[in-house]
Amino acid sequence: QEAEKQGLGPSVEGPGPRGSGCECRPPPRPALQNNQLQELPYNELSRLSGLRTLNLHNNLISSEGLPDEAFESLTQLQHIYVAHNKLSVAPQFLPRSLRVADLAANEVTEIFPLTFGEKPALRSVYLHNNQLSNAGLPPDAFRGSEAVATLSLSSNQLSYVPPSLPPSLERLHLQNNLISKVPRGALSRQTHLRELYLQHNQLTDSGLDATTFSKLHRLEYLDLSHNQLAAVPAGLPRTLAVLHLGRNRIRWVEAARLGGLRGLRYLLLQHNQLGATGLPAGALRPLRGLHTLHLYGNRLDRVPQALPRRLRALVLPHNRVAALGARDLTSTPRLAELNLAYNCLASARVHLRAFRRLRALRSLDLAGNQLTQLPSGLPAGLHTLRLQRNQLRTLEPEPLAGLHQLQELSLAHNRLRVGGIGPGTWHELQALQVLDLSHNELSFVPPDLPEALEELHLQGNRIGHVGPEAFLSTPRLRALFLRYPAGGRVRQLQVDRAGLWAVRGPRWACPLEHALTPIFWSRANRLHMTSIAPEAFLGLLHLRVVDTTGNPEPVLVRLPPTAPRQPRAAGP
């Protein structure tokens, strides 16, 4: 009774099974988390000998407030959560029955042999976000605990990988430390390890050797990003599926170090220093199972040659690629995603047949280049085409002919005028749902837009008038953006005296319900009170959003009424 008064009683109570003749209760589970406890009330806890879960998360408990004798009677404890407290050292003794121990986000500088040792059922230990150095980890920290599968030591002060880790580990988190080396043999017994996180450390090539990872015969995920490596490590396990080497100092990719990784699916090499010569032709060809290759931010001056034939995603933005030849992409016929955004591509140096082999391509990103016209020979199966932030002045129907599956087209931040859009440009874009023409030089809404269009971006142009026939060709339009570049957030949403919805403020930010008949009072492009013809939106029964923020004066936009729902007929 005293325990229950202190909030230590079981969280769920109830009699035993019907007809059992006993008043059995489930194991008690004290709920003590998210309080301001400074010490553990172990006198009360000592009476709960059947306790299996103790949750002290997010309190103010110090090491002095968590004496070792507090756990002497808790012989059945399986889960202990003491994260987000004020512990400076770990408890010297935890029950042998323990399965999960969470001491994360404390100030722990030291653990002891029996904190986690001699726990045959222990599966998960969380010690991240503490102040542990290698001196605070005893060599026998996990002796007798042969079932530990998950160990998190991230965000501590370790300078090297501890040599006495449990051999049963499957997931090891060591990111965000000060690790500069992996001692020889430190990972030689962890043959069950599947995931190893070493990112955000200080690893150099001299801190690894050819045997560092050689015994990890089940390793699938290895993250070495955000270190100081100058080369791809040697001796990588053949079982790797994901290799993350981004944000290092790698200048050269040696084919021999990747040759055995035929099951590798994702290779991330972004933001290194490969330059024009760091990725020789064919260096990645042995990676037969490679699905995704990230190479952005490497100062590459051309698309790497002789890439794996099964590659599905090639990500190359923020490089220096200035040309696409007729054969540059022929080695990757299965590409579904190609990202060449923010390179140096000019229209004169994109070959007419550059994309001819990419019949499986669904997403093409050429944003932020120097293109003055649409590329020719675009794959017919494209779903997404991004060409924003180029130098396009004209659009002709020929490059877009045959793109019957295109659903999203971005042409924002170019120099397009309505007179530069040739007749029939949109004719074959039968599936186009999203068209972004924002931040161009359009003086009115382009005519004959695709019938399937649902979202149209025209903000940041020079549109000063919207005529009555502006949207006759787009009956499915749901969202229209006519905002002038300056804008903020909606300040008020209210119902006027006529019972119609109104939006007041410098930016649209509030979606409308289907049943509403809305009037928008907002501001966008160079529109005035009388700039929009009253009939412009009458046929747009699906329209739900009109953004006209930032214009010289408020603009009233009347949307067509939504037909009221008919009551269902009563059933028999």
PDB file of C-alpha atoms in Angstrom, residues 295-411:
ATOM      1  CA  LEU A 295      28.873  11.131 -56.359  1.00  0.00           C
ATOM      2  CA  TYR A 296      27.702  14.691 -55.872  1.00  0.00           C
ATOM      3  CA  GLY A 297      30.168  17.367 -54.868  1.00  0.00           C
ATOM      4  CA  ASN A 298      33.316  15.690 -56.220  1.00  0.00           C
ATOM      5  CA  ARG A 299      34.463  18.134 -58.934  1.00  0.00           C
ATOM      6  CA  LEU A 300      33.892  15.523 -61.644  1.00  0.00           C
ATOM      7  CA  ASP A 301      34.147  16.955 -65.162  1.00  0.00           C
ATOM      8  CA  ARG A 302      32.278  14.138 -66.902  1.00  0.00           C
ATOM      9  CA  VAL A 303      29.954  11.235 -66.187  1.00  0.00           C
ATOM     10  CA  PRO A 304      32.029   8.279 -64.927  1.00  0.00           C
ATOM     11  CA  GLN A 305      32.543   5.663 -67.616  1.00  0.00           C
ATOM     12  CA  ALA A 306      31.882   1.905 -67.601  1.00  0.00           C
ATOM     13  CA  LEU A 307      29.525   1.956 -64.631  1.00  0.00           C
ATOM     14  CA  PRO A 308      27.686  -1.210 -63.497  1.00  0.00           C
ATOM     15  CA  ARG A 309      24.988  -2.158 -66.007  1.00  0.00           C
ATOM     16  CA  ARG A 310      22.317  -2.761 -63.357  1.00  0.00           C
ATOM     17  CA  LEU A 311      22.662   0.699 -61.816  1.00  0.00           C
ATOM     18  CA  ARG A 312      19.245   2.246 -61.156  1.00  0.00           C
ATOM     19  CA  ALA A 313      20.082   5.644 -59.608  1.00  0.00           C
ATOM     20  CA  LEU A 314      23.026   7.881 -60.529  1.00  0.00           C
ATOM     21  CA  VAL A 315      23.287  11.031 -58.401  1.00  0.00           C
ATOM     22  CA  LEU A 316      25.812  13.577 -59.720  1.00  0.00           C
ATOM     23  CA  PRO A 317      24.721  17.111 -58.764  1.00  0.00           C
ATOM     24  CA  HIS A 318      27.143  19.879 -57.839  1.00  0.00           C
ATOM     25  CA  ASN A 319      29.990  18.699 -60.028  1.00  0.00           C
ATOM     26  CA  ARG A 320      31.600  20.219 -63.133  1.00  0.00           C
ATOM     27  CA  VAL A 321      30.132  18.039 -65.849  1.00  0.00           C
ATOM     28  CA  ALA A 322      30.084  20.227 -68.963  1.00  0.00           C
ATOM     29  CA  ALA A 323      29.067  17.761 -71.679  1.00  0.00           C
ATOM     30  CA  LEU A 324      27.002  14.652 -72.347  1.00  0.00           C
ATOM     31  CA  GLY A 325      28.305  12.596 -75.241  1.00  0.00           C
ATOM     32  CA  ALA A 326      26.422  10.046 -77.312  1.00  0.00           C
ATOM     33  CA  ARG A 327      27.977   7.144 -75.374  1.00  0.00           C
ATOM     34  CA  ASP A 328      28.389   8.610 -71.890  1.00  0.00           C
ATOM     35  CA  LEU A 329      25.278   6.856 -70.547  1.00  0.00           C
ATOM     36  CA  THR A 330      25.189   3.745 -72.696  1.00  0.00           C
ATOM     37  CA  SER A 331      26.693   1.517 -69.997  1.00  0.00           C
ATOM     38  CA  THR A 332      23.698   2.040 -67.673  1.00  0.00           C
ATOM     39  CA  PRO A 333      20.566   1.123 -69.674  1.00  0.00           C
ATOM     40  CA  ARG A 334      18.536   0.354 -66.523  1.00  0.00           C
ATOM     41  CA  LEU A 335      18.816   3.795 -64.953  1.00  0.00           C
ATOM     42  CA  ALA A 336      15.525   4.945 -63.429  1.00  0.00           C
ATOM     43  CA  GLU A 337      16.904   8.121 -61.802  1.00  0.00           C
ATOM     44  CA  LEU A 338      19.555  10.467 -63.204  1.00  0.00           C
ATOM     45  CA  ASN A 339      20.483  13.620 -61.313  1.00  0.00           C
ATOM     46  CA  LEU A 340      22.848  16.041 -63.059  1.00  0.00           C
ATOM     47  CA  ALA A 341      21.621  19.185 -61.347  1.00  0.00           C
ATOM     48  CA  TYR A 342      23.950  22.116 -60.795  1.00  0.00           C
ATOM     49  CA  ASN A 343      26.665  21.172 -63.212  1.00  0.00           C
ATOM     50  CA  CYS A 344      27.958  23.105 -66.237  1.00  0.00           C
ATOM     51  CA  LEU A 345      25.882  21.571 -69.022  1.00  0.00           C
ATOM     52  CA  ALA A 346      25.246  23.765 -72.059  1.00  0.00           C
ATOM     53  CA  SER A 347      22.754  22.836 -74.765  1.00  0.00           C
ATOM     54  CA  ALA A 348      25.420  22.806 -77.481  1.00  0.00           C
ATOM     55  CA  ARG A 349      27.306  20.086 -75.598  1.00  0.00           C
ATOM     56  CA  VAL A 350      24.404  17.741 -74.885  1.00  0.00           C
ATOM     57  CA  HIS A 351      24.375  15.212 -77.708  1.00  0.00           C
ATOM     58  CA  LEU A 352      21.110  14.546 -79.521  1.00  0.00           C
ATOM     59  CA  ARG A 353      21.415  10.864 -78.608  1.00  0.00           C
ATOM     60  CA  ALA A 354      22.755  11.247 -75.067  1.00  0.00           C
ATOM     61  CA  PHE A 355      19.633   9.655 -73.493  1.00  0.00           C
ATOM     62  CA  ARG A 356      18.707   7.166 -76.207  1.00  0.00           C
ATOM     63  CA  ARG A 357      19.570   4.023 -74.210  1.00  0.00           C
ATOM     64  CA  LEU A 358      17.795   5.091 -71.020  1.00  0.00           C
ATOM     65  CA  ARG A 359      14.427   3.521 -71.737  1.00  0.00           C
ATOM     66  CA  ALA A 360      13.793   2.799 -68.041  1.00  0.00           C
ATOM     67  CA  LEU A 361      14.479   6.391 -66.936  1.00  0.00           C
ATOM     68  CA  ARG A 362      11.664   7.852 -64.818  1.00  0.00           C
ATOM     69  CA  SER A 363      13.298  10.902 -63.194  1.00  0.00           C
ATOM     70  CA  LEU A 364      15.715  13.329 -64.879  1.00  0.00           C
ATOM     71  CA  ASP A 365      17.085  16.350 -63.007  1.00  0.00           C
ATOM     72  CA  LEU A 366      18.981  18.921 -65.087  1.00  0.00           C
ATOM     73  CA  ALA A 367      18.299  21.916 -62.848  1.00  0.00           C
ATOM     74  CA  GLY A 368      20.898  24.610 -62.314  1.00  0.00           C
ATOM     75  CA  ASN A 369      22.821  24.187 -65.556  1.00  0.00           C
ATOM     76  CA  GLN A 370      23.325  26.461 -68.580  1.00  0.00           C
ATOM     77  CA  LEU A 371      20.758  25.008 -70.944  1.00  0.00           C
ATOM     78  CA  THR A 372      19.158  27.398 -73.420  1.00  0.00           C
ATOM     79  CA  GLN A 373      16.776  24.853 -74.946  1.00  0.00           C
ATOM     80  CA  LEU A 374      15.135  21.572 -74.015  1.00  0.00           C
ATOM     81  CA  PRO A 375      17.318  18.510 -74.621  1.00  0.00           C
ATOM     82  CA  SER A 376      16.330  16.282 -77.520  1.00  0.00           C
ATOM     83  CA  GLY A 377      15.730  12.563 -77.388  1.00  0.00           C
ATOM     84  CA  LEU A 378      14.263  12.482 -73.884  1.00  0.00           C
ATOM     85  CA  PRO A 379      13.127   8.979 -72.793  1.00  0.00           C
ATOM     86  CA  ALA A 380       9.427   8.376 -73.399  1.00  0.00           C
ATOM     87  CA  GLY A 381       8.913   6.833 -69.952  1.00  0.00           C
ATOM     88  CA  LEU A 382       9.859   9.933 -67.958  1.00  0.00           C
ATOM     89  CA  HIS A 383       7.607  10.783 -65.009  1.00  0.00           C
ATOM     90  CA  THR A 384       9.571  13.751 -63.642  1.00  0.00           C
ATOM     91  CA  LEU A 385      11.645  16.324 -65.533  1.00  0.00           C
ATOM     92  CA  ARG A 386      13.358  19.159 -63.662  1.00  0.00           C
ATOM     93  CA  LEU A 387      14.847  22.024 -65.675  1.00  0.00           C
ATOM     94  CA  GLN A 388      14.578  24.920 -63.244  1.00  0.00           C
ATOM     95  CA  ARG A 389      17.350  27.502 -62.946  1.00  0.00           C
ATOM     96  CA  ASN A 390      18.656  27.244 -66.482  1.00  0.00           C
ATOM     97  CA  GLN A 391      18.623  29.849 -69.275  1.00  0.00           C
ATOM     98  CA  LEU A 392      15.635  28.646 -71.275  1.00  0.00           C
ATOM     99  CA  ARG A 393      14.027  31.302 -73.464  1.00  0.00           C
ATOM    100  CA  THR A 394      11.942  29.124 -75.757  1.00  0.00           C
ATOM    101  CA  LEU A 395       9.918  25.926 -75.614  1.00  0.00           C
ATOM    102  CA  GLU A 396       9.222  23.918 -78.746  1.00  0.00           C
ATOM    103  CA  PRO A 397       6.900  20.907 -79.035  1.00  0.00           C
ATOM    104  CA  GLU A 398       9.467  18.527 -80.573  1.00  0.00           C
ATOM    105  CA  PRO A 399      11.572  17.813 -77.423  1.00  0.00           C
ATOM    106  CA  LEU A 400       8.397  17.095 -75.426  1.00  0.00           C
ATOM    107  CA  ALA A 401       6.777  14.952 -78.100  1.00  0.00           C
ATOM    108  CA  GLY A 402       6.102  11.413 -76.942  1.00  0.00           C
ATOM    109  CA  LEU A 403       6.360  12.157 -73.209  1.00  0.00           C
ATOM    110  CA  HIS A 404       2.921  10.706 -72.587  1.00  0.00           C
ATOM    111  CA  GLN A 405       3.815   9.553 -69.056  1.00  0.00           C
ATOM    112  CA  LEU A 406       5.321  12.808 -67.812  1.00  0.00           C
ATOM    113  CA  GLN A 407       3.606  13.834 -64.565  1.00  0.00           C
ATOM    114  CA  GLU A 408       5.779  16.647 -63.227  1.00  0.00           C
ATOM    115  CA  LEU A 409       7.651  19.338 -65.185  1.00  0.00           C
ATOM    116  CA  SER A 410       9.630  22.128 -63.522  1.00  0.00           C
ATOM    117  CA  LEU A 411      10.704  25.076 -65.650  1.00  0.00           C
TER     118      LEU A 411
END
